Coordinates of N, CA and C in Angstrom, one line a residue:
M1327 N 0.9 -1.4 0.1 CA 0.1 0.0 0.0 C 0.9 1.4 0.0
I1328 N 2.0 1.1 0.8 CA 2.9 2.4 1.1 C 3.6 2.7 -0.4
A1329 N 4.2 1.5 -1.0 CA 4.6 1.5 -2.2 C 3.8 2.0 -3.4
S1330 N 2.5 1.5 -3.5 CA 1.5 2.0 -4.2 C 1.4 3.4 -4.2
Y1331 N 1.2 4.0 -2.7 CA 1.0 5.5 -2.5 C 2.1 6.3 -3.1
K1332 N 3.3 5.9 -3.1 CA 4.7 6.4 -3.2 C 4.6 6.6 -5.0
T1333 N 4.6 5.4 -5.5 CA 4.4 5.4 -6.9 C 3.3 6.6 -7.6
Q1334 N 2.1 6.3 -7.2 CA 1.2 7.5 -7.5 C 1.7 8.8 -7.2
Q1335 N 2.3 9.1 -6.1 CA 2.6 10.3 -5.7 C 3.7 10.8 -6.8
Q1336 N 4.8 9.9 -7.0 CA 5.7 10.2 -8.0 C 5.2 10.4 -9.5
M1337 N 4.3 9.7 -9.7 CA 3.4 9.7 -11.2 C 2.8 11.3 -11.2
N1338 N 2.1 11.5 -10.1 CA 1.5 12.9 -10.0 C 2.6 14.0 -10.3
E1339 N 3.8 14.0 -9.5 CA 4.6 15.0 -9.6 C 5.2 15.1 -10.9
F1340 N 5.4 13.9 -11.5 CA 5.9 13.7 -12.7 C 5.2 14.4 -13.7
L1341 N 3.8 14.2 -14.0 CA 2.8 14.9 -14.8 C 2.9 16.3 -14.4
S1342 N 2.9 16.6 -13.3 CA 3.0 18.2 -13.1 C 4.0 19.0 -13.8
I1343 N 5.2 18.3 -13.6 CA 6.7 18.6 -14.0 C 6.6 18.6 -15.5
A1344 N 6.2 17.6 -16.1 CA 6.2 17.3 -17.4 C 5.2 18.5 -18.3
S1345 N 4.3 18.6 -17.5 CA 3.2 19.7 -18.2 C 3.8 20.9 -18.4
H1346 N 4.6 21.3 -17.1 CA 5.3 22.5 -17.1 C 6.4 22.7 -18.3
E1347 N 7.4 21.6 -18.4 CA 8.4 21.5 -19.3 C 8.0 21.7 -20.6
F1348 N 6.7 21.0 -20.8 CA 6.2 21.1 -22.4 C 5.7 22.5 -22.6
K1349 N 5.0 23.0 -21.6 CA 4.2 24.2 -21.9 C 5.4 25.6 -21.9
T1350 N 6.4 25.5 -21.4 CA 7.3 26.5 -21.3 C 7.9 26.8 -22.5
P1351 N 8.5 25.8 -23.3 CA 8.9 25.8 -24.9 C 7.9 26.3 -25.8
L1352 N 6.6 25.7 -25.8 CA 5.6 26.0 -26.6 C 5.3 27.4 -26.4
T1353 N 5.0 27.8 -25.3 CA 4.6 29.4 -25.1 C 5.8 30.3 -25.7
S1354 N 6.9 29.8 -25.4 CA 8.2 30.8 -26.0 C 8.1 30.6 -27.6
I1355 N 8.0 29.6 -28.1 CA 7.8 29.3 -29.5 C 6.7 30.2 -30.0
K1356 N 5.6 30.0 -29.6 CA 4.5 30.7 -30.2 C 4.8 32.2 -30.0
G1357 N 5.3 32.9 -28.9 CA 5.3 34.3 -28.8 C 6.5 34.6 -29.9
N1358 N 7.6 33.8 -30.0 CA 8.5 34.3 -31.0 C 8.0 34.6 -32.4
I1359 N 7.2 33.5 -32.7 CA 6.6 33.4 -34.1 C 5.7 34.6 -34.4
Q1360 N 5.1 34.9 -33.2 CA 4.0 36.3 -33.4 C 4.7 37.5 -33.3
L1361 N 5.9 37.4 -32.7 CA 6.8 38.7 -32.8 C 7.5 38.9 -33.9
I1362 N 7.9 37.7 -34.6 CA 8.4 37.8 -35.9 C 7.4 38.3 -37.0
G1363 N 6.3 37.8 -36.8 CA 5.2 38.1 -37.8 C 4.8 39.5 -37.7
R1364 N 4.7 40.3 -36.6 CA 4.5 41.7 -36.4 C 5.6 42.4 -37.1
R1365 N 6.8 42.2 -36.7 CA 7.9 42.8 -37.2 C 8.0 42.8 -38.8
L1366 N 7.6 41.7 -39.3 CA 7.7 41.8 -41.0 C 6.5 41.5 -41.5
R1367 N 5.3 41.7 -41.0 CA 4.1 41.7 -41.6 C 4.0 42.5 -42.8
N1368 N 4.2 43.7 -42.8 CA 4.1 44.5 -43.9 C 5.2 44.6 -44.9
N1369 N 5.6 43.7 -45.9 CA 6.4 43.7 -46.6 C 6.8 45.1 -47.1
V1370 N 5.9 45.9 -47.6 CA 6.3 47.3 -48.3 C 6.9 48.1 -47.3
E1371 N 6.2 48.0 -46.1 CA 6.6 48.8 -45.1 C 8.2 48.7 -44.6
V1372 N 8.4 47.5 -44.5 CA 9.7 46.9 -44.1 C 10.8 47.0 -45.0
L1373 N 10.4 47.0 -46.3 CA 11.4 47.3 -47.4 C 11.7 49.0 -47.6
S1374 N 10.8 49.5 -47.1 CA 11.0 51.1 -47.1 C 11.6 51.6 -46.0
L1375 N 12.1 51.0 -45.1 CA 12.7 51.3 -44.0 C 14.1 51.8 -44.2
P1376 N 14.7 52.7 -43.5 CA 16.2 52.9 -43.7 C 17.1 51.5 -43.5
R1377 N 18.1 51.9 -44.2 CA 18.9 50.7 -44.1 C 19.2 50.1 -42.7
Q1378 N 19.6 50.9 -42.0 CA 20.1 50.3 -40.7 C 19.0 49.9 -40.0
E1379 N 17.8 50.4 -39.9 CA 16.7 50.0 -39.2 C 16.2 48.7 -39.7
L1380 N 16.2 48.4 -41.1 CA 16.0 47.2 -41.8 C 16.9 46.2 -41.1
L1381 N 18.2 46.4 -41.2 CA 19.2 45.4 -40.7 C 19.1 45.0 -39.1
N1382 N 18.6 46.1 -38.5 CA 18.2 45.8 -36.9 C 17.2 44.9 -37.0
R1383 N 16.0 45.1 -37.8 CA 14.7 44.2 -37.5 C 15.1 42.7 -38.1
L1384 N 15.9 42.6 -39.2 CA 16.3 41.5 -39.6 C 17.3 40.6 -38.6
A1385 N 18.0 41.4 -38.0 CA 19.1 40.9 -36.8 C 18.1 40.4 -35.7
E1386 N 17.2 41.1 -35.2 CA 16.2 40.8 -34.2 C 15.4 39.5 -34.5
A1387 N 14.9 39.3 -36.0 CA 14.4 38.3 -36.3 C 15.1 37.1 -36.2
Q1388 N 16.3 37.2 -36.6 CA 17.3 35.9 -36.6 C 17.4 35.5 -35.3
E1389 N 17.7 36.5 -34.2 CA 17.7 36.2 -32.9 C 16.5 35.4 -32.4
L1390 N 15.4 35.9 -32.8 CA 14.1 35.2 -32.3 C 14.0 33.9 -32.9
L1391 N 14.5 33.7 -34.2 CA 14.4 32.2 -34.8 C 15.3 31.4 -34.2
E1392 N 16.5 31.9 -33.8 CA 17.5 31.0 -33.0 C 17.1 30.5 -31.7
H1393 N 16.3 31.5 -31.0 CA 16.0 31.1 -29.8 C 14.7 30.2 -30.0
T1394 N 13.9 30.1 -30.9 CA 13.0 29.4 -31.2 C 13.6 27.8 -31.6
D1395 N 14.7 27.7 -32.5 CA 15.4 26.5 -32.7 C 15.7 26.0 -31.3
Q1396 N 16.4 26.7 -30.5 CA 16.5 26.1 -29.4 C 15.5 25.5 -28.3
Q1397 N 14.4 26.4 -28.5 CA 13.1 25.6 -27.7 C 12.8 24.5 -28.4
L1398 N 12.6 24.5 -29.8 CA 12.3 23.1 -30.5 C 13.1 22.0 -30.2
T1399 N 14.5 22.3 -30.0 CA 15.4 21.4 -29.8 C 15.2 20.6 -28.2
R1400 N 15.0 21.7 -27.2 CA 14.4 21.3 -25.8 C 13.0 20.4 -26.1
L1401 N 12.1 20.9 -26.7 CA 10.8 20.1 -26.7 C 11.0 18.6 -27.3
T1402 N 11.9 18.6 -28.4 CA 12.3 17.4 -29.0 C 12.8 16.3 -28.2
R1403 N 13.8 16.8 -27.1 CA 14.6 16.2 -26.3 C 13.5 15.4 -25.4
F1404 N 12.5 16.4 -24.7 CA 11.6 16.0 -23.9 C 10.7 14.7 -24.5
I1405 N 10.2 14.9 -25.6 CA 9.6 13.9 -26.5 C 10.5 12.6 -26.6
N1406 N 11.6 12.7 -27.0 CA 12.4 11.5 -27.2 C 12.6 10.8 -25.7
I1407 N 12.7 11.5 -24.8 CA 12.8 10.9 -23.4 C 11.6 9.9 -23.1
L1408 N 10.5 10.8 -23.4 CA 9.2 9.9 -23.0 C 9.2 8.7 -24.2
L1409 N 9.3 9.0 -25.2 CA 9.4 8.0 -26.0 C 10.0 6.5 -25.6
E1410 N 11.4 7.1 -25.3 CA 12.4 5.9 -24.8 C 11.9 5.3 -23.5
S1411 N 11.3 6.0 -22.7 CA 10.9 5.6 -21.5 C 9.5 4.5 -21.7
T1412 N 8.7 5.0 -22.6 CA 7.8 4.0 -23.0 C 8.4 2.8 -23.6
R1413 N 9.4 2.9 -24.4 CA 9.9 1.8 -24.9 C 10.3 0.7 -23.9
I1414 N 11.3 1.5 -23.0 CA 11.5 0.4 -21.9 C 10.5 -0.1 -21.3
S1415 N 9.6 0.6 -20.8 CA 8.5 0.0 -20.1 C 7.8 -1.1 -20.7
N1416 N 7.6 -1.1 -22.2 CA 7.0 -2.1 -22.9 C 8.1 -3.3 -23.5
N1417 N 9.1 -3.0 -22.9 CA 10.2 -3.8 -23.4 C 10.4 -4.0 -24.9
T1418 N 10.3 -2.8 -25.6 CA 10.4 -3.0 -27.1 C 11.5 -2.2 -27.6
I1419 N 12.9 -1.9 -26.8 CA 13.9 -1.4 -27.5 C 14.7 -2.2 -28.2
D1420 N 15.0 -1.4 -29.4 CA 15.9 -2.0 -30.6 C 17.2 -1.4 -30.5
L1421 N 18.2 -2.3 -30.5 CA 19.5 -1.7 -30.7 C 20.1 -1.9 -32.1
F1422 N 20.6 -0.8 -32.6 CA 20.9 -1.0 -33.7 C 22.7 -0.7 -33.8
L1423 N 23.3 -1.9 -33.6 CA 24.9 -2.0 -33.3 C 25.5 -1.7 -34.5
E1424 N 26.6 -0.9 -34.2 CA 27.7 -0.5 -35.1 C 29.0 -0.7 -34.3
Q1425 N 30.1 -1.0 -34.9 CA 31.4 -0.8 -34.3 C 31.7 0.6 -34.6
C1426 N 32.5 1.3 -33.5 CA 33.0 2.5 -33.5 C 34.0 2.6 -32.5
E1427 N 34.7 3.9 -32.6 CA 35.7 4.3 -31.5 C 35.0 5.1 -30.6
L1428 N 35.1 4.9 -29.2 CA 34.5 5.5 -28.4 C 35.1 7.1 -28.1
N1429 N 36.4 7.2 -28.4 CA 37.0 8.3 -28.3 C 36.5 9.4 -29.1
Q1430 N 36.0 8.9 -30.5 CA 35.3 9.8 -31.6 C 34.1 10.0 -31.2
V1431 N 33.2 9.2 -30.5 CA 31.9 9.5 -30.1 C 31.8 10.5 -29.0
L1432 N 32.8 10.5 -28.0 CA 33.0 11.2 -26.9 C 33.3 12.7 -27.4
D1433 N 34.4 12.6 -28.2 CA 34.6 14.0 -28.9 C 33.3 14.8 -29.5
E1434 N 32.6 13.8 -30.2 CA 31.4 14.4 -31.0 C 30.4 15.0 -30.2
V1435 N 30.1 14.4 -29.1 CA 29.2 14.9 -28.1 C 29.6 16.2 -27.6
I1436 N 30.9 16.1 -27.0 CA 31.4 17.3 -26.4 C 31.5 18.7 -27.3
Q1437 N 31.9 18.5 -28.5 CA 31.8 19.3 -29.4 C 30.4 19.9 -29.8
N1438 N 29.4 19.1 -29.5 CA 28.0 19.8 -30.0 C 27.3 20.1 -28.8
R1439 N 27.4 21.3 -28.4 CA 27.0 21.8 -26.9 C 25.7 22.2 -27.1
K1440 N 24.7 22.0 -27.6 CA 23.5 22.5 -27.5 C 22.6 22.1 -26.3
Q1441 N 23.3 21.1 -25.5 CA 22.5 21.1 -24.2 C 23.3 21.7 -23.0
F1442 N 24.4 22.4 -23.3 CA 24.9 23.3 -22.3 C 25.6 24.2 -22.7
S1443 N 26.2 25.4 -21.8 CA 26.6 26.5 -22.4 C 28.2 26.3 -23.1
T1444 N 28.3 27.0 -24.1 CA 29.5 27.0 -24.6 C 31.0 27.6 -23.8
N1445 N 30.2 28.5 -22.9 CA 31.4 29.1 -21.8 C 31.8 27.9 -20.8
R1446 N 31.2 26.8 -20.7 CA 31.7 25.8 -19.6 C 32.9 25.2 -20.1
T1447 N 34.1 25.3 -19.3 CA 35.0 24.4 -19.3 C 35.1 23.0 -19.2
I1448 N 35.3 22.2 -20.3 CA 35.3 20.6 -20.2 C 36.4 20.2 -20.3
R1449 N 37.1 19.4 -19.5 CA 38.4 18.8 -19.7 C 38.5 17.3 -19.7
V1450 N 38.9 17.1 -20.9 CA 38.9 15.5 -21.5 C 40.2 14.8 -21.3
E1451 N 40.2 13.6 -20.7 CA 41.3 12.8 -20.6 C 41.0 11.4 -21.2
H1452 N 41.9 11.4 -22.3 CA 41.8 9.8 -22.9 C 43.0 9.4 -23.5
P1453 N 43.1 8.2 -23.6 CA 44.5 7.6 -24.2 C 44.9 8.3 -25.5
D1454 N 46.3 8.5 -25.6 CA 46.6 9.4 -26.7 C 47.1 8.1 -27.7
N1455 N 46.6 8.4 -29.0 CA 46.8 7.5 -30.1 C 46.6 6.0 -29.8
K1456 N 45.4 5.9 -29.0 CA 44.7 4.6 -28.8 C 43.2 4.7 -29.0
E1457 N 42.7 3.9 -30.0 CA 41.4 3.8 -30.1 C 40.7 2.7 -29.2
I1458 N 39.7 3.3 -28.7 CA 39.0 2.4 -28.0 C 37.7 1.8 -28.6
S1459 N 37.6 0.7 -29.3 CA 36.7 0.0 -30.0 C 35.6 -0.6 -29.2
I1460 N 34.3 -0.1 -29.6 CA 33.2 -0.8 -29.0 C 32.2 -1.2 -30.1
L1461 N 31.3 -1.9 -29.7 CA 30.1 -2.3 -30.7 C 28.6 -2.0 -29.8
V1462 N 28.1 -0.8 -30.4 CA 27.2 -0.2 -29.6 C 26.1 0.4 -30.6
D1463 N 24.9 0.9 -30.1 CA 24.0 1.6 -30.6 C 24.5 3.0 -30.3
I1464 N 25.3 3.6 -31.4 CA 25.8 4.9 -31.1 C 24.9 5.9 -30.6
S1465 N 23.6 6.1 -31.1 CA 22.8 7.1 -31.0 C 22.3 7.2 -29.1
R1466 N 22.2 5.9 -28.9 CA 21.9 5.7 -27.3 C 23.0 6.1 -26.5
I1467 N 24.2 5.7 -26.9 CA 25.4 6.2 -26.0 C 25.7 7.4 -26.0
K1468 N 25.3 8.1 -27.3 CA 25.7 9.4 -27.1 C 24.6 10.1 -26.3
Q1469 N 23.3 9.7 -26.1 CA 22.4 10.1 -25.2 C 22.9 9.9 -23.9
V1470 N 23.5 8.8 -23.3 CA 24.0 8.7 -22.1 C 25.1 9.8 -21.9
I1471 N 26.0 10.0 -22.6 CA 27.2 11.1 -22.7 C 26.5 12.2 -22.4
T1472 N 25.4 12.7 -23.2 CA 24.9 13.9 -23.3 C 24.1 14.3 -21.9
H1473 N 23.5 13.0 -21.4 CA 22.7 13.5 -20.2 C 23.8 13.5 -18.9
Y1474 N 24.7 12.7 -19.0 CA 25.7 13.0 -17.8 C 26.4 14.2 -17.7
L1475 N 26.8 15.0 -19.3 CA 27.2 16.2 -19.3 C 26.3 17.1 -18.8
S1476 N 25.0 17.2 -19.1 CA 23.9 18.1 -18.9 C 23.8 18.1 -17.6
N1477 N 23.6 16.9 -16.6 CA 23.4 16.9 -15.4 C 24.6 17.6 -14.6
A1478 N 25.7 17.5 -15.1 CA 27.2 18.1 -14.4 C 27.0 19.6 -14.8
H1479 N 26.6 20.0 -15.9 CA 26.5 21.5 -16.1 C 25.4 21.9 -15.3
K1480 N 24.2 21.3 -15.2 CA 23.2 21.8 -14.5 C 23.2 22.0 -13.1
F1481 N 24.0 21.0 -12.3 CA 24.1 21.2 -10.8 C 25.4 21.6 -10.4
S1482 N 26.3 22.2 -11.1 CA 27.5 22.8 -10.8 C 27.8 24.1 -11.1
P1483 N 28.5 25.0 -10.2 CA 28.8 26.3 -10.5 C 29.3 26.6 -12.1
M1484 N 29.2 27.6 -12.8 CA 29.7 27.7 -14.0 C 31.1 28.1 -14.1
D1485 N 31.9 28.7 -13.0 CA 33.2 28.8 -12.9 C 33.9 27.4 -12.6
Q1486 N 33.2 26.2 -12.4 CA 34.0 25.2 -12.1 C 34.0 24.2 -13.7
P1487 N 35.0 23.6 -13.6 CA 35.1 22.7 -14.9 C 34.4 21.5 -14.6
I1488 N 34.3 20.7 -15.9 CA 33.6 19.5 -15.9 C 34.6 18.6 -16.5
D1489 N 35.0 17.4 -15.7 CA 36.3 16.6 -16.1 C 35.7 15.4 -16.5
V1490 N 36.0 15.0 -17.8 CA 35.7 13.6 -18.5 C 36.9 12.9 -18.8
L1491 N 36.7 11.6 -18.2 CA 38.0 10.8 -18.3 C 37.3 9.5 -19.1
L1492 N 38.2 9.0 -20.3 CA 37.9 7.8 -21.0 C 39.1 6.7 -20.8
R1493 N 38.9 5.5 -20.4 CA 40.1 4.7 -20.3 C 39.7 3.1 -20.5
K1494 N 40.6 2.4 -20.5 CA 40.4 0.9 -20.8 C 40.7 0.4 -19.4
Q1495 N 39.6 -0.6 -19.1 CA 39.6 -1.1 -17.8 C 39.3 -2.7 -17.9
E1496 N 40.4 -3.4 -18.0 CA 40.3 -4.8 -18.2 C 39.7 -4.9 -19.7
D1497 N 38.7 -5.7 -19.7 CA 37.9 -6.0 -21.1 C 36.9 -5.0 -21.4
Y1498 N 36.7 -3.7 -20.5 CA 36.0 -2.8 -20.6 C 36.5 -1.3 -21.1
A1499 N 35.6 -0.5 -21.8 CA 35.8 0.9 -21.7 C 35.1 1.6 -20.7
Y1500 N 35.7 2.6 -19.9 CA 35.4 3.3 -18.7 C 35.3 4.5 -19.2
V1501 N 34.0 5.3 -18.8 CA 33.8 6.6 -19.1 C 33.2 7.3 -17.7
S1502 N 33.9 8.5 -17.4 CA 33.3 9.2 -16.2 C 33.3 10.7 -16.4
V1503 N 32.1 11.3 -15.8 CA 32.1 12.6 -15.9 C 31.8 13.4 -14.4
K1504 N 32.8 14.1 -14.1 CA 32.9 14.7 -12.7 C 32.6 16.2 -12.5
D1505 N 31.8 16.4 -11.9 CA 31.2 17.8 -11.6 C 31.8 18.2 -10.4
Y1506 N 31.8 19.5 -10.0 CA 32.4 20.1 -8.7 C 31.2 20.9 -7.8
G1507 N 30.1 20.1 -7.8 CA 28.9 20.8 -7.6 C 28.6 20.6 -6.2
L1508 N 27.1 20.4 -5.9 CA 26.5 20.3 -4.6 C 26.8 18.6 -4.0
G1509 N 27.0 17.8 -5.1 CA 26.8 16.5 -4.6 C 25.3 15.8 -4.3
I1510 N 25.4 14.6 -3.9 CA 24.3 13.9 -3.7 C 24.4 13.1 -2.4
P1511 N 23.5 13.5 -1.5 CA 23.5 12.8 0.0 C 23.5 11.0 -0.5
A1512 N 24.3 10.3 0.5 CA 24.4 8.9 0.5 C 23.2 8.1 0.4
H1513 N 22.2 8.7 1.3 CA 20.7 7.8 1.1 C 20.0 8.0 -0.1
E1514 N 20.4 9.2 -1.0 CA 19.7 9.4 -2.4 C 20.3 8.5 -3.4
Q1515 N 21.5 8.2 -3.1 CA 22.5 7.5 -4.3 C 21.9 6.3 -4.9
E1516 N 21.3 5.6 -3.9 CA 20.7 4.2 -4.3 C 19.5 4.5 -5.2
H1517 N 18.9 5.4 -5.1 CA 17.6 5.6 -5.9 C 17.8 6.4 -7.2
I1518 N 18.7 7.1 -7.3 CA 18.8 8.1 -8.6 C 18.3 7.3 -10.0
W1519 N 18.8 5.9 -10.0 CA 18.4 5.3 -11.2 C 16.9 4.9 -11.5
E1520 N 16.1 5.1 -10.4 CA 14.9 4.7 -10.3 C 14.0 5.5 -11.5
R1521 N 13.0 5.0 -12.0 CA 11.9 5.7 -12.7 C 11.2 6.9 -12.0
F1522 N 11.3 8.0 -12.5 CA 10.6 9.2 -11.9 C 11.3 9.7 -10.4
Y1523 N 12.4 9.2 -10.1 CA 13.1 9.6 -8.9 C 13.7 10.9 -9.2
R1524 N 13.7 11.8 -8.4 CA 14.3 13.1 -8.3 C 14.9 13.3 -7.0
V1525 N 16.2 13.7 -7.0 CA 16.9 14.0 -5.6 C 16.2 15.2 -5.1
S1526 N 15.8 15.2 -3.8 CA 15.2 16.4 -3.2 C 16.1 17.6 -2.7
G1527 N 15.8 18.7 -2.7 CA 16.5 19.8 -2.2 C 17.9 20.1 -3.0
I1528 N 18.0 19.8 -4.3 CA 19.0 20.0 -5.0 C 18.8 20.9 -6.0
K1529 N 19.4 22.4 -5.9 CA 19.0 23.2 -6.6 C 19.8 23.4 -8.2
V1530 N 18.9 23.8 -9.1 CA 19.5 23.8 -10.5 C 20.2 25.1 -10.4
L1531 N 21.6 25.1 -10.8 CA 22.3 26.3 -11.0 C 22.4 26.9 -12.5
N1532 N 22.2 26.1 -13.3 CA 22.5 26.5 -14.7 C 21.2 26.0 -15.5
G1533 N 20.5 26.8 -16.2 CA 19.5 26.3 -17.1 C 18.0 26.4 -16.3
S1534 N 17.0 26.3 -16.9 CA 15.8 26.3 -16.3 C 15.0 25.1 -16.2
E1535 N 15.8 23.8 -16.9 CA 15.0 22.7 -16.8 C 14.9 22.0 -15.4
V1536 N 13.9 21.6 -14.9 CA 13.8 20.9 -13.6 C 14.2 19.5 -13.8
G1537 N 13.9 18.7 -14.7 CA 14.2 17.4 -14.9 C 12.8 16.6 -14.7
L1538 N 12.8 15.6 -15.7 CA 11.7 14.5 -15.5 C 11.7 13.3 -14.6
G1539 N 12.9 13.3 -14.1 CA 13.2 11.9 -13.3 C 13.2 10.7 -14.0
L1540 N 13.5 10.8 -15.4 CA 13.7 9.6 -16.3 C 14.9 9.5 -16.8
G1541 N 15.9 10.7 -16.9 CA 17.2 10.4 -17.6 C 17.9 9.3 -17.3
L1542 N 18.4 9.3 -15.8 CA 19.3 8.4 -15.4 C 18.8 6.9 -15.4
H1543 N 17.4 6.7 -15.5 CA 16.8 5.5 -15.5 C 17.0 5.1 -16.9
I1544 N 16.8 5.8 -18.0 CA 17.2 5.5 -19.4 C 18.6 5.3 -19.5
C1545 N 19.2 5.9 -19.2 CA 20.8 5.9 -19.2 C 21.3 4.4 -18.5
R1546 N 20.9 4.1 -17.4 CA 21.2 2.7 -16.8 C 20.7 1.6 -17.6
T1547 N 19.3 1.7 -18.3 CA 18.7 0.7 -19.1 C 19.6 0.7 -20.4
F1548 N 20.0 1.9 -21.1 CA 20.7 1.7 -22.2 C 22.0 0.9 -22.1
I1549 N 22.9 1.2 -20.9 CA 24.1 0.6 -20.5 C 23.9 -0.7 -20.3
E1550 N 23.1 -1.0 -19.6 CA 23.0 -2.4 -19.1 C 22.5 -3.4 -20.3
R1551 N 21.5 -2.8 -21.3 CA 21.4 -3.5 -22.6 C 22.6 -3.9 -23.3
H1552 N 23.6 -3.0 -23.3 CA 25.0 -3.1 -23.8 C 25.8 -4.1 -23.1
K1553 N 25.3 -4.7 -22.0 CA 26.2 -5.6 -21.2 C 27.2 -4.7 -20.4
G1554 N 26.8 -3.5 -20.0 CA 27.7 -2.6 -19.2 C 27.1 -2.4 -18.0
Q1555 N 27.9 -1.5 -17.0 CA 27.3 -1.0 -15.8 C 27.4 0.4 -15.8
V1556 N 26.3 1.1 -14.8 CA 26.4 2.3 -14.5 C 26.7 2.7 -12.7
G1557 N 27.4 3.8 -12.5 CA 27.6 4.0 -11.2 C 27.9 5.4 -10.8
V1558 N 27.9 5.8 -9.6 CA 28.1 7.1 -9.2 C 28.9 7.3 -7.7
Q1559 N 30.0 8.1 -7.7 CA 30.3 8.4 -6.4 C 30.1 10.0 -6.2
S1560 N 29.6 10.1 -4.9 CA 29.4 11.5 -4.6 C 29.6 11.7 -3.3
E1561 N 29.6 13.0 -2.8 CA 29.7 13.4 -1.4 C 29.2 14.8 -1.4
P1562 N 28.3 15.2 -0.5 CA 27.8 16.4 -0.5 C 28.7 17.6 -0.2
G1563 N 28.6 18.5 -1.1 CA 29.6 19.8 -1.0 C 31.0 19.3 -2.0
K1564 N 31.2 18.1 -2.3 CA 32.2 17.8 -3.1 C 32.2 17.4 -4.5
G1565 N 30.6 17.6 -5.0 CA 30.6 17.0 -6.2 C 30.2 15.7 -6.4
S1566 N 30.0 15.3 -7.8 CA 29.6 13.8 -8.1 C 30.6 13.4 -9.4
T1567 N 30.6 12.2 -9.3 CA 31.3 11.7 -10.6 C 30.3 10.5 -11.0
F1568 N 29.7 10.4 -12.2 CA 28.9 9.5 -12.8 C 29.7 8.7 -13.9
W1569 N 29.7 7.5 -13.8 CA 30.5 6.5 -14.8 C 29.7 5.5 -15.3
F1570 N 30.1 4.9 -16.5 CA 29.4 3.7 -17.2 C 30.7 3.0 -17.8
T1571 N 30.4 1.7 -17.8 CA 31.5 0.8 -18.6 C 30.7 0.1 -19.8
L1572 N 31.5 -0.4 -20.9 CA 30.9 -1.0 -22.0 C 32.1 -1.8 -22.5
P1573 N 31.7 -3.1 -23.0 CA 32.5 -4.3 -23.2 C 33.3 -3.7 -24.5
L1574 N 34.4 -4.0 -24.5 CA 35.5 -3.5 -25.6 C 35.0 -4.6 -26.9
F1575 N 35.0 -4.0 -28.0 CA 34.8 -4.8 -29.0 C 36.1 -5.5 -29.6
S1576 N 36.0 -6.8 -29.8 CA 37.0 -7.7 -30.3 C 36.7 -8.5 -31.7
R1577 N 37.3 -8.5 -32.7 CA 37.1 -9.1 -33.9 C 37.3 -10.7 -33.6
N1578 N 38.3 -11.1 -32.7 CA 38.6 -12.8 -32.5 C 37.2 -13.4 -32.1

């Protein structure tokens, strides 16, 4: 009965947060489109403006379009998270395995910084001139790395770096993402991989997204489906290190 009540409570909280997280970008997108429309509604009037004012209006429209694109990316990410969660619940996840170099996958995710500020310092350490081959669903592994980095950015001060480590560990590739943020209490750490679970009392320092309580659950599922493991080391006030392992690819 207690477990059922807790599950229902988590579901209600999830629905409330999800509604807010969907409504926010939709409201922003609608407002931006309406504003662009008002600025450019009368083509004759716009084209008759002095050159500098015309350039200013076009620059403003471009800025609004860029912001709209960011909100669409955010909305798409939320939808993908819900779809992946549904696939996990229904046990309908299909993995499209490809041989790749984890070094390159990691670098591609870090260079594509749509999920976090370009001003954030990310320090990467991986073996020089040594490719780490794996056989994985590349898009799913990129989602895991992106979520680890997004969380590190969200919950740590902007003036602190994020440290990313890649190394070989016996027959596995090991990846960790370390932040220097608030940390996670020990009694919460065993629950953070659960569906809908959100750590209480942890303040978002960067960005406005609260989180749906699904990201780490999805990450764990993806990694375990690849025969790997996930984990976290954390201490309040000293940051957190999230890690995962994946089997190395061997042609033998």
